[in-house]
mmCIF file of the C-alpha atoms, coordinates in Angstrom:
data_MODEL
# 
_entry.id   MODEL 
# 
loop_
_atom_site.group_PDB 
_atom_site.id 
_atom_site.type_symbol 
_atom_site.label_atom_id 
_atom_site.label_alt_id 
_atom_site.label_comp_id 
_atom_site.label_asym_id 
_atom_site.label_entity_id 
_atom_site.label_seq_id 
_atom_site.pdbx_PDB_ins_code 
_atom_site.Cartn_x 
_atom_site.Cartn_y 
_atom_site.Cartn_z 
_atom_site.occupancy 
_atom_site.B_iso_or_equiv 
_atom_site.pdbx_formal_charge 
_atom_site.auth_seq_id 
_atom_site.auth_comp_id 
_atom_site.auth_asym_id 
_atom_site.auth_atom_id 
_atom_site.pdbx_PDB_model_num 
ATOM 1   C CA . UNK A 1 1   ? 89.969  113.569 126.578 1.00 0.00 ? 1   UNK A CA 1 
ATOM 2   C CA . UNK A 1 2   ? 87.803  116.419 125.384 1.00 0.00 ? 2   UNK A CA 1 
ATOM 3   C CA . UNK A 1 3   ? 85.483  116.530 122.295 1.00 0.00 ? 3   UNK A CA 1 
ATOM 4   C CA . UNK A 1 4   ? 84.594  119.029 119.663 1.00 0.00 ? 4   UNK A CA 1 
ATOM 5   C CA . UNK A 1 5   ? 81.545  120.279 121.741 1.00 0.00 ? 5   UNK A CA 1 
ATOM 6   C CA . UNK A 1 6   ? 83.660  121.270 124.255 1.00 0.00 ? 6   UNK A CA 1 
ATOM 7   C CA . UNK A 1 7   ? 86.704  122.825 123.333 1.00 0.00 ? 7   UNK A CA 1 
ATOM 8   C CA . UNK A 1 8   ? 89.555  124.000 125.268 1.00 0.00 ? 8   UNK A CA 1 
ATOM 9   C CA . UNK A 1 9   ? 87.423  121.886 128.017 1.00 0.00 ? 9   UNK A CA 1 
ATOM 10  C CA . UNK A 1 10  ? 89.037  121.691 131.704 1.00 0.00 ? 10  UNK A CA 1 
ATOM 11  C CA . UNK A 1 11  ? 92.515  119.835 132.096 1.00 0.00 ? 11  UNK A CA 1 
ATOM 12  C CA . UNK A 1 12  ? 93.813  120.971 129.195 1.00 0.00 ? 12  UNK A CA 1 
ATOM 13  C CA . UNK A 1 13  ? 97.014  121.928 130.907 1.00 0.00 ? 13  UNK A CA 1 
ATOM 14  C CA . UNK A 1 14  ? 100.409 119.997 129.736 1.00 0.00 ? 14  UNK A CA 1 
ATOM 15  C CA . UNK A 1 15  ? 98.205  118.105 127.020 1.00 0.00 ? 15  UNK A CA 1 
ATOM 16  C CA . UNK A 1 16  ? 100.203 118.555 123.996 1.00 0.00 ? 16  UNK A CA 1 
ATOM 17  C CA . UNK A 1 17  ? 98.094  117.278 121.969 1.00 0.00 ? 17  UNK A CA 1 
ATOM 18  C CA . UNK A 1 18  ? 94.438  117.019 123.229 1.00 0.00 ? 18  UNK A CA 1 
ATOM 19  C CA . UNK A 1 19  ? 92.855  114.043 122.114 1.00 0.00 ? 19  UNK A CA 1 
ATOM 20  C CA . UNK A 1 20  ? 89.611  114.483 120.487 1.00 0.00 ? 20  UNK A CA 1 
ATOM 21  C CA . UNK A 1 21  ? 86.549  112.117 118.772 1.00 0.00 ? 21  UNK A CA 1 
ATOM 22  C CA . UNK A 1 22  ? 86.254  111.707 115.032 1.00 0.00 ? 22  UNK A CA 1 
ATOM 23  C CA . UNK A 1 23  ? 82.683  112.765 115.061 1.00 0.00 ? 23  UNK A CA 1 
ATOM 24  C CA . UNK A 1 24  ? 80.960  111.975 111.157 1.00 0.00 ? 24  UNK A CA 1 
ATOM 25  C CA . UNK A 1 25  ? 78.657  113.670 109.851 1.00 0.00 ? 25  UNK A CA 1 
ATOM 26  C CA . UNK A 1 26  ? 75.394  112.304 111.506 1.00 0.00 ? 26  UNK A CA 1 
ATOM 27  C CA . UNK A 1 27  ? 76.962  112.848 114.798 1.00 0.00 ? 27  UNK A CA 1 
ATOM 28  C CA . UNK A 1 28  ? 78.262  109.709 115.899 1.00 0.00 ? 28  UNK A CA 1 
ATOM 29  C CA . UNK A 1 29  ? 81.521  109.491 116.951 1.00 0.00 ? 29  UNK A CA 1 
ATOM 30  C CA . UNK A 1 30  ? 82.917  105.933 116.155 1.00 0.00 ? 30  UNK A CA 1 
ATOM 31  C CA . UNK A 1 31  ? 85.506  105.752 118.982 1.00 0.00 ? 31  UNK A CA 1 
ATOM 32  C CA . UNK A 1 32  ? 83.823  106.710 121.421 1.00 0.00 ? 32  UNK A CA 1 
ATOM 33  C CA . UNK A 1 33  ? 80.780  104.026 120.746 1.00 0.00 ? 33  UNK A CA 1 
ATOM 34  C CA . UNK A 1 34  ? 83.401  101.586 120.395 1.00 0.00 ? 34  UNK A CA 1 
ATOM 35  C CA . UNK A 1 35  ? 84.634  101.869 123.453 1.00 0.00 ? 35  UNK A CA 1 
ATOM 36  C CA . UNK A 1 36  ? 81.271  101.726 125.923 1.00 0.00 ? 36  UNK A CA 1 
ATOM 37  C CA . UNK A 1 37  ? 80.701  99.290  123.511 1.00 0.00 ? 37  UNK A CA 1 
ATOM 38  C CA . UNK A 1 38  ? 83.437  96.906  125.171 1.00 0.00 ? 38  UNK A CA 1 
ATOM 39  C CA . UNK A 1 39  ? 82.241  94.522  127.986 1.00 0.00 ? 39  UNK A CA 1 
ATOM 40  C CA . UNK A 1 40  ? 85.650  94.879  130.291 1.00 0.00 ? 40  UNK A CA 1 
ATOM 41  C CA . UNK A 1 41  ? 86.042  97.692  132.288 1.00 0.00 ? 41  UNK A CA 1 
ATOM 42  C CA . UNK A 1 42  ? 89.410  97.326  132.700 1.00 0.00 ? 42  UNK A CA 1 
ATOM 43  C CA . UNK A 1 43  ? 90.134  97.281  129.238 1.00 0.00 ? 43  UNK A CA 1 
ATOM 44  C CA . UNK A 1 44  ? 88.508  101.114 128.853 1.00 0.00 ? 44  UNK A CA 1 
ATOM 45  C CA . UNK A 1 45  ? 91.076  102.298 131.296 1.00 0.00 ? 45  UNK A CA 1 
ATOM 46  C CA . UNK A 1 46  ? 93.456  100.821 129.730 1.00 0.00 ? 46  UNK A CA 1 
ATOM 47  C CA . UNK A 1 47  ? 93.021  102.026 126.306 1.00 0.00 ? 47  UNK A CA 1 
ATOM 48  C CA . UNK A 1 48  ? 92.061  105.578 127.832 1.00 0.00 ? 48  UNK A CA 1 
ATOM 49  C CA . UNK A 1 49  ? 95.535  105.771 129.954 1.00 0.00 ? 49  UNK A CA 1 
ATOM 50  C CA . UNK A 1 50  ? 97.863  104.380 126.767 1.00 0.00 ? 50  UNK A CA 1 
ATOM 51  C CA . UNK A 1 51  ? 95.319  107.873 124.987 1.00 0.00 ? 51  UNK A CA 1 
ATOM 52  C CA . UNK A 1 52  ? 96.162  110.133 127.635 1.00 0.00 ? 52  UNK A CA 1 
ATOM 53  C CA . UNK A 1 53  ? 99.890  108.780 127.535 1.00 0.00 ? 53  UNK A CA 1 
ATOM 54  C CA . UNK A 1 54  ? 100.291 110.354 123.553 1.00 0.00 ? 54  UNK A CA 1 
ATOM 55  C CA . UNK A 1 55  ? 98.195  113.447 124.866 1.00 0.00 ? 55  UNK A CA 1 
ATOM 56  C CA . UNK A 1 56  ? 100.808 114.508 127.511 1.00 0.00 ? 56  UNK A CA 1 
ATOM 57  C CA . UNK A 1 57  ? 103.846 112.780 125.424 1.00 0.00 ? 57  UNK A CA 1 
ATOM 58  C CA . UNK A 1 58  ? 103.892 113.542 121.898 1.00 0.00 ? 58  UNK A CA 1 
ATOM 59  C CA . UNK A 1 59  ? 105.885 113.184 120.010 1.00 0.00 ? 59  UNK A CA 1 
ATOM 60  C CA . UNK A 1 60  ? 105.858 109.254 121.593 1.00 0.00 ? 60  UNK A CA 1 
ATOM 61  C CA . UNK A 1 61  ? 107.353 106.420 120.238 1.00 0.00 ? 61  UNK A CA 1 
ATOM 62  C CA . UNK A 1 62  ? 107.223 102.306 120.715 1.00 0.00 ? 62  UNK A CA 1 
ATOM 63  C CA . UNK A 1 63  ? 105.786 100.257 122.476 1.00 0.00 ? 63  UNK A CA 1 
ATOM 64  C CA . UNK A 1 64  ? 102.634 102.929 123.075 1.00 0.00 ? 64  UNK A CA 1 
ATOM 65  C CA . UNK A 1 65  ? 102.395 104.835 119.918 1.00 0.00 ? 65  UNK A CA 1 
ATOM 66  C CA . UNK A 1 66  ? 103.735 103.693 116.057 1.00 0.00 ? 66  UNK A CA 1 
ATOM 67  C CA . UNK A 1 67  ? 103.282 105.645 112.892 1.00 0.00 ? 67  UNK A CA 1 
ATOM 68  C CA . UNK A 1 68  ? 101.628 103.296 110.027 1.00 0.00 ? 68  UNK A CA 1 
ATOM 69  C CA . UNK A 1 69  ? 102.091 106.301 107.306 1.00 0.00 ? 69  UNK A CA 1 
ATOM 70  C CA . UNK A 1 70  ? 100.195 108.468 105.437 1.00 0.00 ? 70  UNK A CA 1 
ATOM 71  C CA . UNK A 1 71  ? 99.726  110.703 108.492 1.00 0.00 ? 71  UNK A CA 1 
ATOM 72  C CA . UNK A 1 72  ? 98.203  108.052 110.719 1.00 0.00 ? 72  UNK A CA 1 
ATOM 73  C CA . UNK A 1 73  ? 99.223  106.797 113.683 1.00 0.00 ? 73  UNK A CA 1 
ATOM 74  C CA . UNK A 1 74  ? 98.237  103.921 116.393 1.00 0.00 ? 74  UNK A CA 1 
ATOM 75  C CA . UNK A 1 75  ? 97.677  103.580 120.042 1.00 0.00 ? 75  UNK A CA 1 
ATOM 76  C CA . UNK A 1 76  ? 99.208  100.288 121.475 1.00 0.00 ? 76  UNK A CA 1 
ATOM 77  C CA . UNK A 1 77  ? 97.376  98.819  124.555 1.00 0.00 ? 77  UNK A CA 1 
ATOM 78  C CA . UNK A 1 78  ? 98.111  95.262  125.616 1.00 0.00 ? 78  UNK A CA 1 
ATOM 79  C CA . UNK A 1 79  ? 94.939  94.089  127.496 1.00 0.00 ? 79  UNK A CA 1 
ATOM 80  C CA . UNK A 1 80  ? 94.056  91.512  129.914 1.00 0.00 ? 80  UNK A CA 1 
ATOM 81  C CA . UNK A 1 81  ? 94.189  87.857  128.666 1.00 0.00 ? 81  UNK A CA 1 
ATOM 82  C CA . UNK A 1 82  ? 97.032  88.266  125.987 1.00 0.00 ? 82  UNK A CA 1 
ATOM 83  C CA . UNK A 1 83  ? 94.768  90.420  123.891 1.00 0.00 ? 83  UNK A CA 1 
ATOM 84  C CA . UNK A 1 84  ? 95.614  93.611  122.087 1.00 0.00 ? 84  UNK A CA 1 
ATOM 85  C CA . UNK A 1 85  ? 93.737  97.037  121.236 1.00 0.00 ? 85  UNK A CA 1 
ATOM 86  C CA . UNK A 1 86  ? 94.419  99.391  118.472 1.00 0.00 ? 86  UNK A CA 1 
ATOM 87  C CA . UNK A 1 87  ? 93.220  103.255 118.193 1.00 0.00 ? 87  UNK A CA 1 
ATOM 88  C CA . UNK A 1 88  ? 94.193  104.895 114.997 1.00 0.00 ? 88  UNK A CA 1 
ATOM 89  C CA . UNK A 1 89  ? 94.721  108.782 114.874 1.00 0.00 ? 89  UNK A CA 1 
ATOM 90  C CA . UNK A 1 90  ? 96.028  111.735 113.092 1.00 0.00 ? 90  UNK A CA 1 
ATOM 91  C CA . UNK A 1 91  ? 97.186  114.985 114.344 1.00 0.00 ? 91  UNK A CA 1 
ATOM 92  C CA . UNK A 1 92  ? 94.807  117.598 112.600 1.00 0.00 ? 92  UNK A CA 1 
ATOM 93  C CA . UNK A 1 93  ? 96.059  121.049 111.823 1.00 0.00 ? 93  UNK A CA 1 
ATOM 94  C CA . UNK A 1 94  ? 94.887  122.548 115.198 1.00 0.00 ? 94  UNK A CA 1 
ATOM 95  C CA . UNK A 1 95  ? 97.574  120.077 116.721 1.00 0.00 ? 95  UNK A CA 1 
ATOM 96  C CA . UNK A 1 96  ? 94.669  117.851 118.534 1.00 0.00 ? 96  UNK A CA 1 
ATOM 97  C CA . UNK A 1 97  ? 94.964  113.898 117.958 1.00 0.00 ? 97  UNK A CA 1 
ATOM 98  C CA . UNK A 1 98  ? 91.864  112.734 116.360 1.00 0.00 ? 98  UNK A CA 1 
ATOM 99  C CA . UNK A 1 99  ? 90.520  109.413 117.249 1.00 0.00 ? 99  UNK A CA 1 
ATOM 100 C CA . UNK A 1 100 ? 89.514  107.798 113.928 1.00 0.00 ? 100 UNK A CA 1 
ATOM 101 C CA . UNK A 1 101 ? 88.696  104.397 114.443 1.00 0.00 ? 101 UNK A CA 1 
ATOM 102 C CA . UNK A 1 102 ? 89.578  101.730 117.252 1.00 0.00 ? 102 UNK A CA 1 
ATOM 103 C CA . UNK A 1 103 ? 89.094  98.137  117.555 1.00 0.00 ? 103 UNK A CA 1 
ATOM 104 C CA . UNK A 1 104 ? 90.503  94.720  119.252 1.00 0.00 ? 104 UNK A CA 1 
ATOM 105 C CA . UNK A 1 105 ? 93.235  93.287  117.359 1.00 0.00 ? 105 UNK A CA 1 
ATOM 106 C CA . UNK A 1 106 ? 93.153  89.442  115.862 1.00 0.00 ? 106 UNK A CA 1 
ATOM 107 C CA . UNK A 1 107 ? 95.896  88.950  113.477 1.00 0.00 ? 107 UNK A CA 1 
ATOM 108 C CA . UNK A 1 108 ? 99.655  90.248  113.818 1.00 0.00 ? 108 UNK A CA 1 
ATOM 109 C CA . UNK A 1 109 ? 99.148  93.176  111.053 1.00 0.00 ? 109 UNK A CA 1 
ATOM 110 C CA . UNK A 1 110 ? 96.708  95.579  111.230 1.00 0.00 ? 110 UNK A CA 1 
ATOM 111 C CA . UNK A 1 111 ? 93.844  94.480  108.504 1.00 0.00 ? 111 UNK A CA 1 
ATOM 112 C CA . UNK A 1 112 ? 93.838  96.395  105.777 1.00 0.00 ? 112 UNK A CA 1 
ATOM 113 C CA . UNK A 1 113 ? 90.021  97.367  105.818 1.00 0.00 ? 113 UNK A CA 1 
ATOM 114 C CA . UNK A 1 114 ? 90.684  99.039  109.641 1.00 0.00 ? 114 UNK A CA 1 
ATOM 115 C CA . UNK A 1 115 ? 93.476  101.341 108.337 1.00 0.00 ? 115 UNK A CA 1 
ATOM 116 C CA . UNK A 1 116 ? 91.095  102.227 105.222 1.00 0.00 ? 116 UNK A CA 1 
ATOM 117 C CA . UNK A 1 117 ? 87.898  102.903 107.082 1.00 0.00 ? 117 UNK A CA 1 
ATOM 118 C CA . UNK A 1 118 ? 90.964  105.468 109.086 1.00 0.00 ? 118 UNK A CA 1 
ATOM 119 C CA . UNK A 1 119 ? 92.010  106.661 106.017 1.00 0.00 ? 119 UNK A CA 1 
ATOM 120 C CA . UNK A 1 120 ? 88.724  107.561 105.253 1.00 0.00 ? 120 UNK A CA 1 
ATOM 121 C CA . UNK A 1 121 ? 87.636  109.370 108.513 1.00 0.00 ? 121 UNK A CA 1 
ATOM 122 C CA . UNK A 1 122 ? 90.604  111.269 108.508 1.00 0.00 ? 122 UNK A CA 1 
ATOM 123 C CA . UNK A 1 123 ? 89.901  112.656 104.849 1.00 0.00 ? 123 UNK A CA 1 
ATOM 124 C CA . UNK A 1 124 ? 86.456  113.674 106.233 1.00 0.00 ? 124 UNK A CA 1 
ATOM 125 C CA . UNK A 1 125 ? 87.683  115.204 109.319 1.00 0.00 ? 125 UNK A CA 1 
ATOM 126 C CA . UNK A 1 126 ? 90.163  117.527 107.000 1.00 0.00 ? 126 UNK A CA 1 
ATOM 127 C CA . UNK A 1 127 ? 87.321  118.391 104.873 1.00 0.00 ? 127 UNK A CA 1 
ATOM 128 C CA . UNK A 1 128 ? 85.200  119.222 107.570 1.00 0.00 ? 128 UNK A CA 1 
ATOM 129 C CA . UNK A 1 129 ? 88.414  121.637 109.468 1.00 0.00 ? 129 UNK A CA 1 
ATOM 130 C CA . UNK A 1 130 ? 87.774  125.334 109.016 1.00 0.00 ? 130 UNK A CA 1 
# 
């Protein structure tokens, strides 16, 4: 994965869509913190392999990638211990996947206030697109 400070960064190559961190507007970028935030190793490579998956395979379909409208897509990981992760994205206009929002899933659907807050970052990262 590369991130806005470094663009074009090395290992581009065959990335079709370069995966990149929805960064707001003091600088943090949500994803990213989420994902030192989690306590299981294991489950950061997982959820970074099922990223880099989309980056070298879009357009990618079921089980690793589903569109939930409205531009927005998610990143399926099944974890360790029957659990699952989600990372939402969009595809901005520079054809990079921007990580909006991620986060360990509880219930069947995807909660309505995790696909908002997405909603939301994306709308600020289109604003903020030159």
């Amino acid at each position: 994965m590369t991130d806005e400070s470094q663009p074009g960064g090395s290992g581009k190559e065959g990335k079709r869509v370069p995966a990149i961190f929805f960064r707001t507007e003091a600088g943090r970028e949500p994803v990213r913190d989420w994902l030192k935030s989690l306590p299981l190793p294991e489950d950061r490579e997982r959820i970074g392999e099922d990223i880099k998956t989309v980056e070298f395979g879009w357009p990618i379909g079921m089980p690793v990638c589903r569109p939930l409208g409205g531009g927005l897509y998610e990143v399926r990981s099944n974890l360790p211990g029957n659990r699952a992760a989600r990372v939402l994205f969009y595809i901005d206009k520079k054809s990079r996947m921007v990580l909006l929002h991620g986060f360990i899933k509880k219930a069947q659907k995807t909660p309505e206030e995790d696909l908002e807050l997405a909603r939301r970052n994306k709308s600020k990262h289109e604003r903020g697109i030159r």
